[in-house]
C-alpha cells in the first residue's frame, strides 16, 4: 500500500479494511509466534513496520515486547490504527517509503513490510528494499506471496493490475540483485515459507 498512485485508494477503503483487523491480527500472531525466533529475535528491540495499514502487525509485534514504529502514506488507515487501545504504545507516522524514510541509518533492529512489495513496480521495489536496508541494523523481512498461485488471489491481483505476477516469479533473485544508487541492498537473502502461499524474504542489510 505504498505506491503514491494507490494512496487515495487505500484512504477510500480504510474503513472496509479495518473490518478485517482482528482476522489479520490472528494470522500475524500465528506466523510471528512460529517463525520470528528463526533468527534469534530476542536480541532485537526496535521494529519498523512499513505499510502498516490499520496496525494489525504492529499490535502483534507490540505484544511480543518490541518498540514498534508503523508507517503508511494513507492517513485514514493510520487513523484506524491509532484508535485501537492496544496500539497506544506504537508510534505511527504518515510517510511514504518511496519518498525516502525520515529516519537515520540503522535506526531499527528489524524492519518488515507485509504484502507491500508485490503491489509495487520493479523500480519502486528497489527503493523499498534500499530504504529498509538503510534504516535497519540486522534483518529486513519482506512478508509477501510465494510462487504458489491460488485462483482467488490470481483473479484479484489480475483485476488490480499490479505487479504480482512478475513479483512472485522473481522475488528472491530480485532482492539478491538489488542495487540502488550504486549500492547493493542486501549482502544475503534467504527465503522462509511461512504459509501455503506466503513467504518471508529475509535480507541482511549490506554495509
Short mmCIF file of C-alpha atoms in Angstrom, two decimals:
data_model
loop_
_atom_site.label_atom_id
_atom_site.label_comp_id
_atom_site.label_asym_id
_atom_site.label_seq_id
_atom_site.Cartn_x
_atom_site.Cartn_y
_atom_site.Cartn_z
CA UNK A 1 0.00 0.00 0.00
CA UNK A 2 2.97 2.29 -0.53
CA UNK A 3 2.67 3.34 -4.15
CA UNK A 4 1.77 7.01 -4.47
CA UNK A 5 -0.89 6.13 -7.04
CA UNK A 6 -2.61 3.82 -4.54
CA UNK A 7 -2.71 6.12 -1.52
CA UNK A 8 -6.11 7.55 -2.46
CA UNK A 9 -7.46 4.05 -2.98
CA UNK A 10 -6.34 2.87 0.45
CA UNK A 11 -7.68 6.01 2.10
CA UNK A 12 -11.02 5.22 0.48
CA UNK A 13 -11.18 1.59 1.58
CA UNK A 14 -9.68 2.07 5.05
CA UNK A 15 -12.98 1.55 6.88
CA UNK A 16 -13.61 -1.71 4.98
CA UNK A 17 -10.03 -2.81 5.53
CA UNK A 18 -10.47 -2.14 9.23
CA UNK A 19 -13.21 -4.77 9.43
CA UNK A 20 -10.55 -7.44 8.92
CA UNK A 21 -8.28 -6.12 11.69
CA UNK A 22 -8.86 -8.94 14.17
CA UNK A 23 -8.60 -11.61 11.49
CA UNK A 24 -5.34 -10.08 10.26
CA UNK A 25 -4.03 -9.86 13.79
CA UNK A 26 -4.80 -13.53 14.42
CA UNK A 27 -2.96 -14.52 11.25
CA UNK A 28 0.05 -12.34 12.00
CA UNK A 29 0.26 -13.68 15.56
CA UNK A 30 0.31 -17.26 14.33
CA UNK A 31 3.17 -16.60 11.92
CA UNK A 32 5.18 -14.39 14.29
CA UNK A 33 4.99 -16.90 17.14
CA UNK A 34 6.07 -19.73 14.88
CA UNK A 35 8.84 -18.14 12.85
CA UNK A 36 10.24 -14.97 14.41
CA UNK A 37 12.84 -16.75 16.54
CA UNK A 38 14.33 -18.45 13.48
CA UNK A 39 16.98 -15.72 13.61
CA UNK A 40 17.12 -15.14 17.38
CA UNK A 41 14.74 -12.18 17.52
CA UNK A 42 15.19 -11.96 21.28
CA UNK A 43 18.23 -9.77 20.61
CA UNK A 44 16.07 -7.19 18.83
CA UNK A 45 14.32 -4.26 20.48
CA UNK A 46 13.13 -1.82 17.81
CA UNK A 47 10.95 -2.73 14.81
CA UNK A 48 9.71 -0.76 11.80
CA UNK A 49 6.51 -1.88 10.05
CA UNK A 50 6.48 -0.42 6.52
CA UNK A 51 3.00 -0.09 5.04
CA UNK A 52 1.37 -0.87 8.39
CA UNK A 53 -2.21 -0.17 7.30
CA UNK A 54 -4.61 -0.37 10.23
CA UNK A 55 -1.89 -1.63 12.57
CA UNK A 56 -2.63 -5.35 12.99
CA UNK A 57 1.01 -6.44 12.63
CA UNK A 58 2.17 -3.52 14.79
CA UNK A 59 -0.16 -4.73 17.53
CA UNK A 60 1.25 -8.28 17.45
CA UNK A 61 4.84 -7.04 17.47
CA UNK A 62 4.00 -4.78 20.39
CA UNK A 63 2.54 -7.77 22.25
CA UNK A 64 5.87 -9.51 21.83
CA UNK A 65 7.67 -6.70 23.64
CA UNK A 66 9.12 -4.75 20.72
CA UNK A 67 9.26 -0.96 20.44
CA UNK A 68 7.22 -0.57 17.25
CA UNK A 69 7.04 2.19 14.67
CA UNK A 70 4.43 1.85 11.93
CA UNK A 71 4.43 3.94 8.77
CA UNK A 72 1.89 4.29 5.98
CA UNK A 73 1.04 7.01 3.44
CA UNK A 74 -2.72 6.53 3.92
CA UNK A 75 -3.97 8.87 6.64
CA UNK A 76 -7.28 7.04 7.08
CA UNK A 77 -5.51 3.73 7.65
CA UNK A 78 -3.40 5.29 10.39
CA UNK A 79 -6.44 6.92 11.97
CA UNK A 80 -8.00 3.49 12.48
CA UNK A 81 -4.71 2.05 13.76
CA UNK A 82 -4.36 4.81 16.35
CA UNK A 83 -7.87 4.21 17.70
CA UNK A 84 -7.05 0.66 18.76
CA UNK A 85 -6.31 0.71 22.53
CA UNK A 86 -3.66 -1.99 22.17
CA UNK A 87 -1.77 0.23 19.74
CA UNK A 88 -1.26 3.06 22.22
CA UNK A 89 2.46 2.21 22.67
CA UNK A 90 3.04 2.17 18.89
CA UNK A 91 4.46 5.23 17.16
CA UNK A 92 2.55 5.80 13.90
CA UNK A 93 3.93 8.14 11.23
CA UNK A 94 2.33 9.13 7.93
CA UNK A 95 5.07 8.84 5.34
CA UNK A 96 5.83 7.02 2.10
CA UNK A 97 8.93 4.82 1.85
CA UNK A 98 9.18 5.64 -1.86
CA UNK A 99 9.86 9.28 -0.98
CA UNK A 100 12.59 8.27 1.45
CA UNK A 101 12.19 7.38 5.11
CA UNK A 102 12.60 10.10 7.76
CA UNK A 103 14.99 8.00 9.85
CA UNK A 104 18.75 7.86 10.27
CA UNK A 105 20.79 4.91 9.05
CA UNK A 106 20.44 1.74 11.17
CA UNK A 107 17.70 3.21 13.38
CA UNK A 108 15.85 -0.09 13.77
CA UNK A 109 16.99 -3.59 14.67
CA UNK A 110 14.38 -5.16 12.39
CA UNK A 111 12.10 -3.92 9.63
CA UNK A 112 9.22 -5.69 7.96
CA UNK A 113 6.90 -4.91 5.04
CA UNK A 114 3.81 -7.10 4.84
CA UNK A 115 2.15 -7.54 1.43
CA UNK A 116 3.57 -4.28 0.16
CA UNK A 117 6.22 -5.36 -2.35
CA UNK A 118 4.02 -7.24 -4.82
CA UNK A 119 1.91 -4.13 -5.42
CA UNK A 120 4.87 -2.01 -6.46
CA UNK A 121 6.63 -1.65 -9.79
CA UNK A 122 10.17 -3.11 -10.00
CA UNK A 123 11.91 0.26 -9.64
CA UNK A 124 9.68 1.05 -6.64
CA UNK A 125 10.58 -2.26 -5.02
CA UNK A 126 14.26 -1.42 -5.37
CA UNK A 127 13.62 1.80 -3.49
CA UNK A 128 11.65 -0.11 -0.85
CA UNK A 129 14.47 -2.63 -0.37
CA UNK A 130 17.16 0.04 -0.31
CA UNK A 131 15.41 2.26 2.22
CA UNK A 132 14.55 -0.63 4.51
CA UNK A 133 18.13 -1.85 4.32
CA UNK A 134 19.44 1.63 5.08
CA UNK A 135 17.42 2.16 8.25
CA UNK A 136 17.83 -1.39 9.57
CA UNK A 137 20.70 -2.84 11.58
CA UNK A 138 20.12 -6.58 11.37
CA UNK A 139 17.21 -8.08 9.43
CA UNK A 140 14.78 -6.94 6.73
CA UNK A 141 11.69 -9.11 6.17
CA UNK A 142 9.63 -8.81 3.02
CA UNK A 143 6.50 -10.73 4.03
CA UNK A 144 4.59 -11.45 0.83
CA UNK A 145 3.28 -14.01 -1.61
CA UNK A 146 5.32 -17.01 -2.72
CA UNK A 147 5.10 -18.55 -6.18
CA UNK A 148 2.16 -20.85 -5.33
CA UNK A 149 -0.76 -19.14 -7.01
CA UNK A 150 -4.34 -19.50 -5.84
CA UNK A 151 -7.38 -18.88 -8.04
CA UNK A 152 -8.88 -16.10 -5.90
CA UNK A 153 -5.55 -14.31 -5.40
CA UNK A 154 -4.79 -14.61 -9.10
CA UNK A 155 -8.16 -13.11 -10.01
CA UNK A 156 -7.91 -10.24 -7.51
CA UNK A 157 -4.36 -9.36 -8.50
CA UNK A 158 -5.25 -9.51 -12.20
CA UNK A 159 -8.10 -7.08 -11.60
CA UNK A 160 -5.84 -4.77 -9.60
CA UNK A 161 -3.34 -4.67 -12.49
CA UNK A 162 -0.39 -4.66 -10.07
CA UNK A 163 2.97 -6.39 -10.49
CA UNK A 164 2.01 -9.52 -8.55
CA UNK A 165 2.70 -11.97 -11.38
CA UNK A 166 6.15 -10.53 -12.06
CA UNK A 167 6.95 -10.33 -8.35
CA UNK A 168 6.20 -13.96 -7.49
CA UNK A 169 8.39 -15.19 -10.36
CA UNK A 170 11.50 -13.33 -9.33
CA UNK A 171 11.16 -12.07 -5.73
CA UNK A 172 14.23 -13.86 -4.38
CA UNK A 173 16.50 -13.15 -7.35
CA UNK A 174 15.29 -9.54 -7.48
CA UNK A 175 16.22 -8.96 -3.84
CA UNK A 176 19.61 -10.65 -4.27
CA UNK A 177 20.39 -8.49 -7.29
CA UNK A 178 19.00 -5.26 -5.85
CA UNK A 179 21.25 -2.25 -6.40
CA UNK A 180 20.14 1.31 -5.66
CA UNK A 181 22.27 4.43 -6.09
CA UNK A 182 25.23 2.18 -6.95
CA UNK A 183 24.94 0.28 -3.66
CA UNK A 184 23.81 -3.29 -3.01
CA UNK A 185 20.67 -3.53 -0.90
CA UNK A 186 21.45 -6.87 0.78
CA UNK A 187 24.54 -8.94 1.42
CA UNK A 188 22.46 -12.13 1.52
CA UNK A 189 18.84 -13.20 1.11
CA UNK A 190 17.06 -16.28 2.44
CA UNK A 191 13.51 -17.46 1.82
CA UNK A 192 11.36 -18.96 4.56
CA UNK A 193 7.98 -20.43 3.61
CA UNK A 194 5.54 -19.29 6.30
CA UNK A 195 2.23 -20.29 4.75
CA UNK A 196 0.61 -22.07 1.85
CA UNK A 197 1.04 -19.01 -0.36
CA UNK A 198 3.25 -16.81 1.80
CA UNK A 199 6.96 -16.41 2.38
CA UNK A 200 9.40 -14.30 4.33
CA UNK A 201 12.15 -12.99 2.08
CA UNK A 202 14.80 -12.30 4.70
CA UNK A 203 17.54 -9.86 3.77
CA UNK A 204 20.71 -8.95 5.60
CA UNK A 205 21.37 -5.24 5.04
CA UNK A 206 24.52 -4.55 3.03
CA UNK A 207 27.08 -2.25 4.63
#
